[in-house]
Every structure is written in structure tokens, then in C-alpha cells.
Amino acid sequence: MINLEELYCEVPPTKLRNIDEKFSPADTSKFWLMVADFFFGRMLEGRFYAFRFKGAENYFNRDPKVPVIMFAPHSNWWDGIVGYHITNKICKKEIRLMVEELNRFPILRHAGAFSVNKKSPQASMDALRYAIDEVGNPKSILYLFPQGIIKPPNARPIEFRTGLAYIAEKAARKFGKVALMPIAVNYMFLRDNRPEVLVEMGELIELEAGKADRKEFTAHLSATLEKLCDKQIYEISQANFKGYDTLFQQRLKWYRRIEQRLKKINPTNSGV
């Protein structure tokens, strides 16, 4: 039986297990990305009624010469697959996703994941250096969960570790400028028996070389993401879905189709 009080741990898994793991970079190819597209797509479509997103214009209207880092909250197992769809299906780029305990799922390297060992700051340096280099890769987008561990859904306040600011600062020095995009993600039931994925891509935050205090910038990024997430939740609570596009939407189940038909029957002629 699952103990609900032990679902969330503040200690990263690699530090908790105290096992050194060799760094593994992403290793993508056309074949493996086709495999990832197929399986990740089937997994999402098997569990969710629809995948809807808005704010993509913030990405497409940017200066294409400035590399982008995307960052999002991390509340459950689906977040990485949602991030894959944002980068691959919406932005048409490969994902570069930092994953702990990648040795347990090495095949994820072929979809764009790379390993990180959070046992100590020194142990994580290979992953951080690799992430900085990948920021400038025109084929990919670095997608991070700067909370560092899985948090309960809609946990507040949203607090970041300094890894995102560190990567952004070093990447800005290396490439001249970097843009950071907050991503709000929610999994909601909206009048269907299956939940929907709702994604909002926020406005870009540009960082130039040598223009940020790491702690202050970390606080600014976390506050920006929290504001975007709260805005999304509020708009959903008000049934305000203006601006959302649909990546996929399932056909209604047979019993839902019957329900829709029954709703169209005029009760004044039914004798009831």
C-alpha cells in the first residue's frame, strides 16, 4: 500500500541513494525520434482526452538567433512527455531534458534525455556543462524543471534551486544572450471523463552576458513561473479558454456520444 505521507521527498533520488552514476549525454537519431514520437504520442492519447496549448507566438516571434531555455514546474511523471511534445511537436525542435537515474531508463537518451547526478554539486557539473553547450544547439531546446525534485500539484510557493540561473548565466556569456521561457502545465478534467493537458507558454525573459545576480535572478524566474501558473489556473476556473490551440483531441467514447445525442432530444415532446 502506498503511504501518502511518503510520496514527496525533498532529497533528490541520486543523493538519497548515494550511488555514483556515469554521465550520459543525449544520443538522438531520426529512427529513435520516430520511435519516441510513436510511443509518447500513444501514451498521451491513451490517457488524455486532449492536449491544448497557447502562447506559442512568444516562441515563434522571438529573435531566432537567441537560444531558448524552457522551464516548467514538475508535479508528476507526465511532465517530461509533455515537454517532449512542446519542443518536438509545437516548436519542431529536439528536447534536451535533464533526468535523474537515467541508468534505469537508458533508452530515454535516444529521445533527448541526458543524465544528472545530484549527489553533490561536483557530481552534477558534467550535466551542467553539457546543458550549457546544448543551449546553443540549433537543433534542440533545453527544457528544465528548476525545482529540482517532484513537488505536489500546484505547490506554492514555487521555489527554484540555482541550477537554471547558473546555466542561463553561463550560456549568456558563451552565446551573448539567452532567452528563458516559463511554461505552465495543468492536467484538468473539463466536462469529459478523461483529463486534458493544458499548456501556456509565457513571455520570454532575455538575459545578456554579465547582467544577473544568480540568487536574485533565480527568485525572479521562480516568481515569474508562479505568476504564470496562477494566471492559468484562475482563467481555467473562470472557463476562459481564449487563445488555446489543440495539438490533439480524442473522439468521444461511445457512451459520451450517446449522452450528447440525448441532450439534443426535445423534452417537451417526450411525455415527461
mmCIF file of C-alpha atoms in Angstrom:
data_model
loop_
_atom_site.group_PDB
_atom_site.id
_atom_site.type_symbol
_atom_site.label_atom_id
_atom_site.label_comp_id
_atom_site.label_asym_id
_atom_site.label_seq_id
_atom_site.Cartn_x
_atom_site.Cartn_y
_atom_site.Cartn_z
ATOM 1 C CA MET A 1 0.000 0.000 0.000
ATOM 2 C CA ILE A 2 1.237 3.481 -0.883
ATOM 3 C CA ASN A 3 1.961 5.713 2.080
ATOM 4 C CA LEU A 4 0.676 9.146 1.010
ATOM 5 C CA GLU A 5 2.872 10.855 3.574
ATOM 6 C CA GLU A 6 5.974 9.494 1.793
ATOM 7 C CA LEU A 7 5.015 10.381 -1.782
ATOM 8 C CA TYR A 8 7.172 13.516 -1.885
ATOM 9 C CA CYS A 9 10.759 13.646 -0.677
ATOM 10 C CA GLU A 10 12.872 16.798 -0.507
ATOM 11 C CA VAL A 11 16.080 14.848 -1.225
ATOM 12 C CA PRO A 12 16.932 14.161 -4.894
ATOM 13 C CA PRO A 13 16.971 10.409 -5.728
ATOM 14 C CA THR A 14 20.666 10.244 -6.647
ATOM 15 C CA LYS A 15 21.613 11.899 -3.363
ATOM 16 C CA LEU A 16 19.206 9.704 -1.427
ATOM 17 C CA ARG A 17 20.652 6.526 -2.944
ATOM 18 C CA ASN A 18 24.253 7.820 -2.650
ATOM 19 C CA ILE A 19 25.326 5.966 -5.798
ATOM 20 C CA ASP A 20 27.705 7.476 -8.344
ATOM 21 C CA GLU A 21 26.432 7.292 -11.917
ATOM 22 C CA LYS A 22 28.461 7.957 -15.033
ATOM 23 C CA PHE A 23 27.297 10.929 -17.074
ATOM 24 C CA SER A 24 25.383 10.012 -20.248
ATOM 25 C CA PRO A 25 24.631 12.615 -22.956
ATOM 26 C CA ALA A 26 21.609 12.559 -25.248
ATOM 27 C CA ASP A 27 22.003 10.280 -28.263
ATOM 28 C CA THR A 28 19.259 11.042 -30.784
ATOM 29 C CA SER A 29 18.717 9.839 -34.337
ATOM 30 C CA LYS A 30 15.876 10.036 -36.867
ATOM 31 C CA PHE A 31 14.931 6.420 -36.181
ATOM 32 C CA TRP A 32 14.791 6.767 -32.402
ATOM 33 C CA LEU A 33 12.902 10.061 -32.594
ATOM 34 C CA MET A 34 10.296 8.332 -34.767
ATOM 35 C CA VAL A 35 10.043 5.623 -32.103
ATOM 36 C CA ALA A 36 9.700 8.258 -29.362
ATOM 37 C CA ASP A 37 7.049 10.130 -31.357
ATOM 38 C CA PHE A 38 5.034 6.953 -31.736
ATOM 39 C CA PHE A 39 5.202 5.720 -28.151
ATOM 40 C CA PHE A 40 4.937 9.082 -26.389
ATOM 41 C CA GLY A 41 2.046 10.051 -28.649
ATOM 42 C CA ARG A 42 0.195 6.804 -27.952
ATOM 43 C CA MET A 43 0.820 7.160 -24.223
ATOM 44 C CA LEU A 44 -0.630 10.671 -24.066
ATOM 45 C CA GLU A 45 -3.565 9.866 -26.318
ATOM 46 C CA GLY A 46 -4.308 6.776 -24.256
ATOM 47 C CA ARG A 47 -4.629 8.767 -21.024
ATOM 48 C CA PHE A 48 -5.799 12.255 -22.022
ATOM 49 C CA TYR A 49 -8.794 13.484 -23.974
ATOM 50 C CA ALA A 50 -6.941 16.478 -25.458
ATOM 51 C CA PHE A 51 -3.682 18.434 -25.462
ATOM 52 C CA ARG A 52 -4.235 22.182 -25.745
ATOM 53 C CA PHE A 53 -1.674 24.985 -25.747
ATOM 54 C CA LYS A 54 -1.385 28.728 -26.110
ATOM 55 C CA GLY A 55 1.369 31.339 -26.183
ATOM 56 C CA ALA A 56 3.351 29.635 -28.953
ATOM 57 C CA GLU A 57 3.650 33.027 -30.676
ATOM 58 C CA ASN A 58 6.036 34.043 -27.888
ATOM 59 C CA TYR A 59 8.389 31.389 -29.211
ATOM 60 C CA PHE A 60 7.870 31.875 -32.945
ATOM 61 C CA ASN A 61 8.034 35.699 -32.859
ATOM 62 C CA ARG A 62 11.331 35.790 -30.980
ATOM 63 C CA ASP A 63 14.747 36.647 -32.417
ATOM 64 C CA PRO A 64 15.705 33.225 -33.855
ATOM 65 C CA LYS A 65 19.391 33.956 -33.269
ATOM 66 C CA VAL A 66 18.877 33.967 -29.485
ATOM 67 C CA PRO A 67 18.847 30.455 -27.966
ATOM 68 C CA VAL A 68 15.909 29.488 -25.741
ATOM 69 C CA ILE A 69 15.696 27.652 -22.421
ATOM 70 C CA MET A 70 12.244 26.460 -21.353
ATOM 71 C CA PHE A 71 11.420 25.861 -17.685
ATOM 72 C CA ALA A 72 8.332 24.364 -16.074
ATOM 73 C CA PRO A 73 7.004 23.037 -12.749
ATOM 74 C CA HIS A 74 7.441 19.342 -12.038
ATOM 75 C CA SER A 75 4.497 17.649 -10.337
ATOM 76 C CA ASN A 76 4.209 14.217 -11.940
ATOM 77 C CA TRP A 77 5.502 11.538 -14.259
ATOM 78 C CA TRP A 78 3.865 13.025 -17.395
ATOM 79 C CA ASP A 79 5.788 16.311 -17.296
ATOM 80 C CA GLY A 80 8.730 15.040 -19.341
ATOM 81 C CA ILE A 81 6.493 13.619 -22.079
ATOM 82 C CA VAL A 82 4.516 16.873 -22.183
ATOM 83 C CA GLY A 83 7.818 18.748 -22.511
ATOM 84 C CA TYR A 84 8.763 16.426 -25.368
ATOM 85 C CA HIS A 85 5.541 17.331 -27.197
ATOM 86 C CA ILE A 86 6.060 21.053 -26.619
ATOM 87 C CA THR A 87 9.559 21.028 -28.100
ATOM 88 C CA ASN A 88 9.112 18.375 -30.797
ATOM 89 C CA LYS A 89 5.513 18.844 -31.921
ATOM 90 C CA ILE A 90 4.925 22.562 -31.349
ATOM 91 C CA CYS A 91 8.399 24.112 -31.690
ATOM 92 C CA LYS A 92 9.756 21.457 -34.100
ATOM 93 C CA LYS A 93 12.979 21.033 -32.121
ATOM 94 C CA GLU A 94 14.513 18.127 -30.234
ATOM 95 C CA ILE A 95 14.283 18.225 -26.459
ATOM 96 C CA ARG A 96 17.255 18.189 -24.118
ATOM 97 C CA LEU A 97 15.895 17.037 -20.779
ATOM 98 C CA MET A 98 17.936 16.557 -17.596
ATOM 99 C CA VAL A 99 16.892 13.264 -15.980
ATOM 100 C CA GLU A 100 17.981 11.734 -12.686
ATOM 101 C CA GLU A 101 18.606 7.983 -12.539
ATOM 102 C CA LEU A 102 18.765 7.786 -16.325
ATOM 103 C CA ASN A 103 20.640 4.494 -15.897
ATOM 104 C CA ARG A 104 17.254 2.939 -15.063
ATOM 105 C CA PHE A 105 15.768 4.097 -18.394
ATOM 106 C CA PRO A 106 18.755 4.484 -20.765
ATOM 107 C CA ILE A 107 16.524 4.333 -23.849
ATOM 108 C CA LEU A 108 15.321 7.859 -22.981
ATOM 109 C CA ARG A 109 18.714 9.138 -24.172
ATOM 110 C CA HIS A 110 17.521 8.450 -27.714
ATOM 111 C CA ALA A 111 14.577 10.802 -27.181
ATOM 112 C CA GLY A 112 16.823 13.646 -25.944
ATOM 113 C CA ALA A 113 17.367 12.974 -22.232
ATOM 114 C CA PHE A 114 20.754 13.313 -20.525
ATOM 115 C CA SER A 115 21.738 12.238 -17.043
ATOM 116 C CA VAL A 116 22.432 14.256 -13.927
ATOM 117 C CA ASN A 117 23.855 13.109 -10.620
ATOM 118 C CA LYS A 118 22.693 15.371 -7.778
ATOM 119 C CA LYS A 119 24.678 13.573 -5.146
ATOM 120 C CA SER A 120 26.803 16.723 -4.819
ATOM 121 C CA PRO A 121 27.439 19.986 -6.730
ATOM 122 C CA GLN A 122 30.670 18.481 -8.066
ATOM 123 C CA ALA A 123 28.880 15.361 -9.281
ATOM 124 C CA SER A 124 26.390 17.433 -11.273
ATOM 125 C CA MET A 125 28.984 19.540 -13.118
ATOM 126 C CA ASP A 126 29.170 17.255 -16.184
ATOM 127 C CA ALA A 127 25.429 17.654 -16.687
ATOM 128 C CA LEU A 128 25.576 21.431 -16.181
ATOM 129 C CA ARG A 129 28.428 21.853 -18.667
ATOM 130 C CA TYR A 130 26.599 19.706 -21.200
ATOM 131 C CA ALA A 131 23.374 21.689 -20.678
ATOM 132 C CA ILE A 132 25.214 24.977 -21.300
ATOM 133 C CA ASP A 133 26.652 23.665 -24.564
ATOM 134 C CA GLU A 134 23.243 22.353 -25.677
ATOM 135 C CA VAL A 135 21.636 25.770 -25.181
ATOM 136 C CA GLY A 136 23.462 26.825 -28.340
ATOM 137 C CA ASN A 137 22.474 23.739 -30.323
ATOM 138 C CA PRO A 138 20.160 24.983 -33.131
ATOM 139 C CA LYS A 139 18.506 21.545 -33.359
ATOM 140 C CA SER A 140 17.287 21.400 -29.764
ATOM 141 C CA ILE A 141 15.706 23.233 -26.818
ATOM 142 C CA LEU A 142 16.885 22.779 -23.246
ATOM 143 C CA TYR A 143 13.809 22.007 -21.093
ATOM 144 C CA LEU A 144 14.309 22.123 -17.317
ATOM 145 C CA PHE A 145 12.452 21.525 -14.067
ATOM 146 C CA PRO A 146 14.279 24.021 -11.816
ATOM 147 C CA GLN A 147 12.501 22.959 -8.616
ATOM 148 C CA GLY A 148 14.957 20.062 -8.709
ATOM 149 C CA ILE A 149 12.511 17.448 -7.407
ATOM 150 C CA ILE A 150 8.896 16.444 -7.964
ATOM 151 C CA LYS A 151 6.533 18.653 -5.972
ATOM 152 C CA PRO A 152 2.808 18.196 -5.221
ATOM 153 C CA PRO A 153 0.459 19.594 -7.894
ATOM 154 C CA ASN A 154 0.154 23.398 -7.698
ATOM 155 C CA ALA A 155 2.582 23.570 -4.748
ATOM 156 C CA ARG A 156 3.181 27.116 -3.535
ATOM 157 C CA PRO A 157 5.423 28.934 -3.296
ATOM 158 C CA ILE A 158 7.316 27.741 -6.381
ATOM 159 C CA GLU A 159 10.941 27.702 -5.303
ATOM 160 C CA PHE A 160 13.887 27.074 -7.619
ATOM 161 C CA ARG A 161 17.332 25.759 -6.998
ATOM 162 C CA THR A 162 20.074 27.827 -8.606
ATOM 163 C CA GLY A 163 20.835 25.435 -11.486
ATOM 164 C CA LEU A 164 18.652 27.233 -14.043
ATOM 165 C CA ALA A 165 20.166 30.638 -13.283
ATOM 166 C CA TYR A 166 23.659 29.124 -13.386
ATOM 167 C CA ILE A 167 23.060 27.561 -16.806
ATOM 168 C CA ALA A 168 21.433 30.733 -18.146
ATOM 169 C CA GLU A 169 24.254 32.943 -16.871
ATOM 170 C CA LYS A 170 26.991 30.757 -18.373
ATOM 171 C CA ALA A 171 25.086 30.324 -21.637
ATOM 172 C CA ALA A 172 24.584 34.091 -21.935
ATOM 173 C CA ARG A 173 28.328 34.594 -21.557
ATOM 174 C CA LYS A 174 29.041 31.910 -24.140
ATOM 175 C CA PHE A 175 26.429 32.896 -26.743
ATOM 176 C CA GLY A 176 25.991 36.616 -25.983
ATOM 177 C CA LYS A 177 22.350 36.398 -24.958
ATOM 178 C CA VAL A 178 19.815 33.771 -23.932
ATOM 179 C CA ALA A 179 16.007 33.800 -23.669
ATOM 180 C CA LEU A 180 14.120 31.913 -20.974
ATOM 181 C CA MET A 181 10.507 30.852 -21.425
ATOM 182 C CA PRO A 182 8.266 29.849 -18.476
ATOM 183 C CA ILE A 183 5.843 27.018 -19.206
ATOM 184 C CA ALA A 184 2.654 26.493 -17.182
ATOM 185 C CA VAL A 185 1.196 22.978 -17.334
ATOM 186 C CA ASN A 186 -2.054 21.692 -15.869
ATOM 187 C CA TYR A 187 -3.900 18.383 -16.077
ATOM 188 C CA MET A 188 -7.627 19.065 -15.796
ATOM 189 C CA PHE A 189 -10.983 17.346 -16.182
ATOM 190 C CA LEU A 190 -13.111 19.565 -18.444
ATOM 191 C CA ARG A 191 -16.549 18.043 -18.998
ATOM 192 C CA ASP A 192 -15.089 14.723 -20.155
ATOM 193 C CA ASN A 193 -14.295 11.515 -18.295
ATOM 194 C CA ARG A 194 -10.627 11.891 -19.237
ATOM 195 C CA PRO A 195 -8.376 14.788 -18.244
ATOM 196 C CA GLU A 196 -6.842 17.273 -20.662
ATOM 197 C CA VAL A 197 -3.322 18.676 -20.854
ATOM 198 C CA LEU A 198 -3.331 22.482 -20.818
ATOM 199 C CA VAL A 199 -0.082 24.295 -21.608
ATOM 200 C CA GLU A 200 0.617 28.027 -21.574
ATOM 201 C CA MET A 201 3.917 29.289 -22.979
ATOM 202 C CA GLY A 202 4.835 32.553 -21.284
ATOM 203 C CA GLU A 203 6.655 35.658 -22.440
ATOM 204 C CA LEU A 204 10.399 35.401 -22.950
ATOM 205 C CA ILE A 205 12.871 36.717 -20.376
ATOM 206 C CA GLU A 206 16.097 37.784 -22.067
ATOM 207 C CA LEU A 207 19.427 37.643 -20.268
ATOM 208 C CA GLU A 208 22.577 39.251 -21.583
ATOM 209 C CA ALA A 209 26.115 38.357 -20.559
ATOM 210 C CA GLY A 210 27.143 39.542 -17.092
ATOM 211 C CA LYS A 211 23.821 41.175 -16.163
ATOM 212 C CA ALA A 212 22.367 38.989 -13.408
ATOM 213 C CA ASP A 213 22.903 38.236 -9.747
ATOM 214 C CA ARG A 214 22.308 34.487 -9.546
ATOM 215 C CA LYS A 215 20.183 34.469 -6.392
ATOM 216 C CA GLU A 216 18.102 37.465 -7.460
ATOM 217 C CA PHE A 217 17.637 36.052 -10.945
ATOM 218 C CA THR A 218 16.578 32.692 -9.509
ATOM 219 C CA ALA A 219 13.956 34.430 -7.365
ATOM 220 C CA HIS A 220 12.754 36.419 -10.393
ATOM 221 C CA LEU A 221 12.406 33.293 -12.546
ATOM 222 C CA SER A 222 10.516 31.353 -9.878
ATOM 223 C CA ALA A 223 8.167 34.295 -9.232
ATOM 224 C CA THR A 224 7.540 34.644 -12.975
ATOM 225 C CA LEU A 225 6.632 30.974 -13.353
ATOM 226 C CA GLU A 226 4.398 31.068 -10.269
ATOM 227 C CA LYS A 227 2.553 34.120 -11.627
ATOM 228 C CA LEU A 228 2.018 32.390 -14.991
ATOM 229 C CA CYS A 229 0.784 29.181 -13.346
ATOM 230 C CA ASP A 230 -1.607 31.077 -11.065
ATOM 231 C CA LYS A 231 -2.927 33.033 -14.040
ATOM 232 C CA GLN A 232 -3.580 29.834 -15.951
ATOM 233 C CA ILE A 233 -5.389 28.217 -13.010
ATOM 234 C CA TYR A 234 -7.543 31.316 -12.499
ATOM 235 C CA GLU A 235 -8.517 31.506 -16.177
ATOM 236 C CA ILE A 236 -9.438 27.824 -16.206
ATOM 237 C CA SER A 237 -11.576 28.335 -13.091
ATOM 238 C CA GLN A 238 -13.413 31.108 -14.967
ATOM 239 C CA ALA A 239 -13.939 28.899 -18.050
ATOM 240 C CA ASN A 240 -11.692 31.268 -20.002
ATOM 241 C CA PHE A 241 -10.003 29.195 -22.702
ATOM 242 C CA LYS A 242 -9.386 32.014 -25.141
ATOM 243 C CA GLY A 243 -6.294 31.556 -27.281
ATOM 244 C CA TYR A 244 -5.851 27.794 -26.870
ATOM 245 C CA ASP A 245 -4.939 25.709 -29.907
ATOM 246 C CA THR A 246 -5.369 21.939 -29.989
ATOM 247 C CA LEU A 247 -2.469 19.580 -30.585
ATOM 248 C CA PHE A 248 -4.774 16.560 -30.453
ATOM 249 C CA GLN A 249 -8.305 15.764 -29.333
ATOM 250 C CA GLN A 250 -9.798 12.298 -28.990
ATOM 251 C CA ARG A 251 -13.071 11.103 -30.403
ATOM 252 C CA LEU A 252 -15.692 10.877 -27.663
ATOM 253 C CA LYS A 253 -16.287 7.450 -26.135
ATOM 254 C CA TRP A 254 -19.478 5.699 -27.280
ATOM 255 C CA TYR A 255 -21.355 6.434 -24.058
ATOM 256 C CA ARG A 256 -20.394 10.101 -24.264
ATOM 257 C CA ARG A 257 -21.659 10.234 -27.846
ATOM 258 C CA ILE A 258 -24.994 8.752 -26.655
ATOM 259 C CA GLU A 259 -25.104 11.374 -23.916
ATOM 260 C CA GLN A 260 -24.583 14.143 -26.473
ATOM 261 C CA ARG A 261 -27.405 12.770 -28.605
ATOM 262 C CA LEU A 262 -29.750 12.541 -25.614
ATOM 263 C CA LYS A 263 -29.096 16.166 -24.789
ATOM 264 C CA LYS A 264 -30.426 17.147 -28.212
ATOM 265 C CA ILE A 265 -33.801 15.435 -27.628
ATOM 266 C CA ASN A 266 -36.593 17.953 -27.044
ATOM 267 C CA PRO A 267 -38.134 17.071 -23.632
ATOM 268 C CA THR A 268 -41.431 18.883 -24.461
ATOM 269 C CA ASN A 269 -42.372 16.071 -26.852
ATOM 270 C CA SER A 270 -41.240 13.208 -24.674
ATOM 271 C CA GLY A 271 -44.382 12.971 -22.494
ATOM 272 C CA VAL A 272 -42.277 13.505 -19.352
#
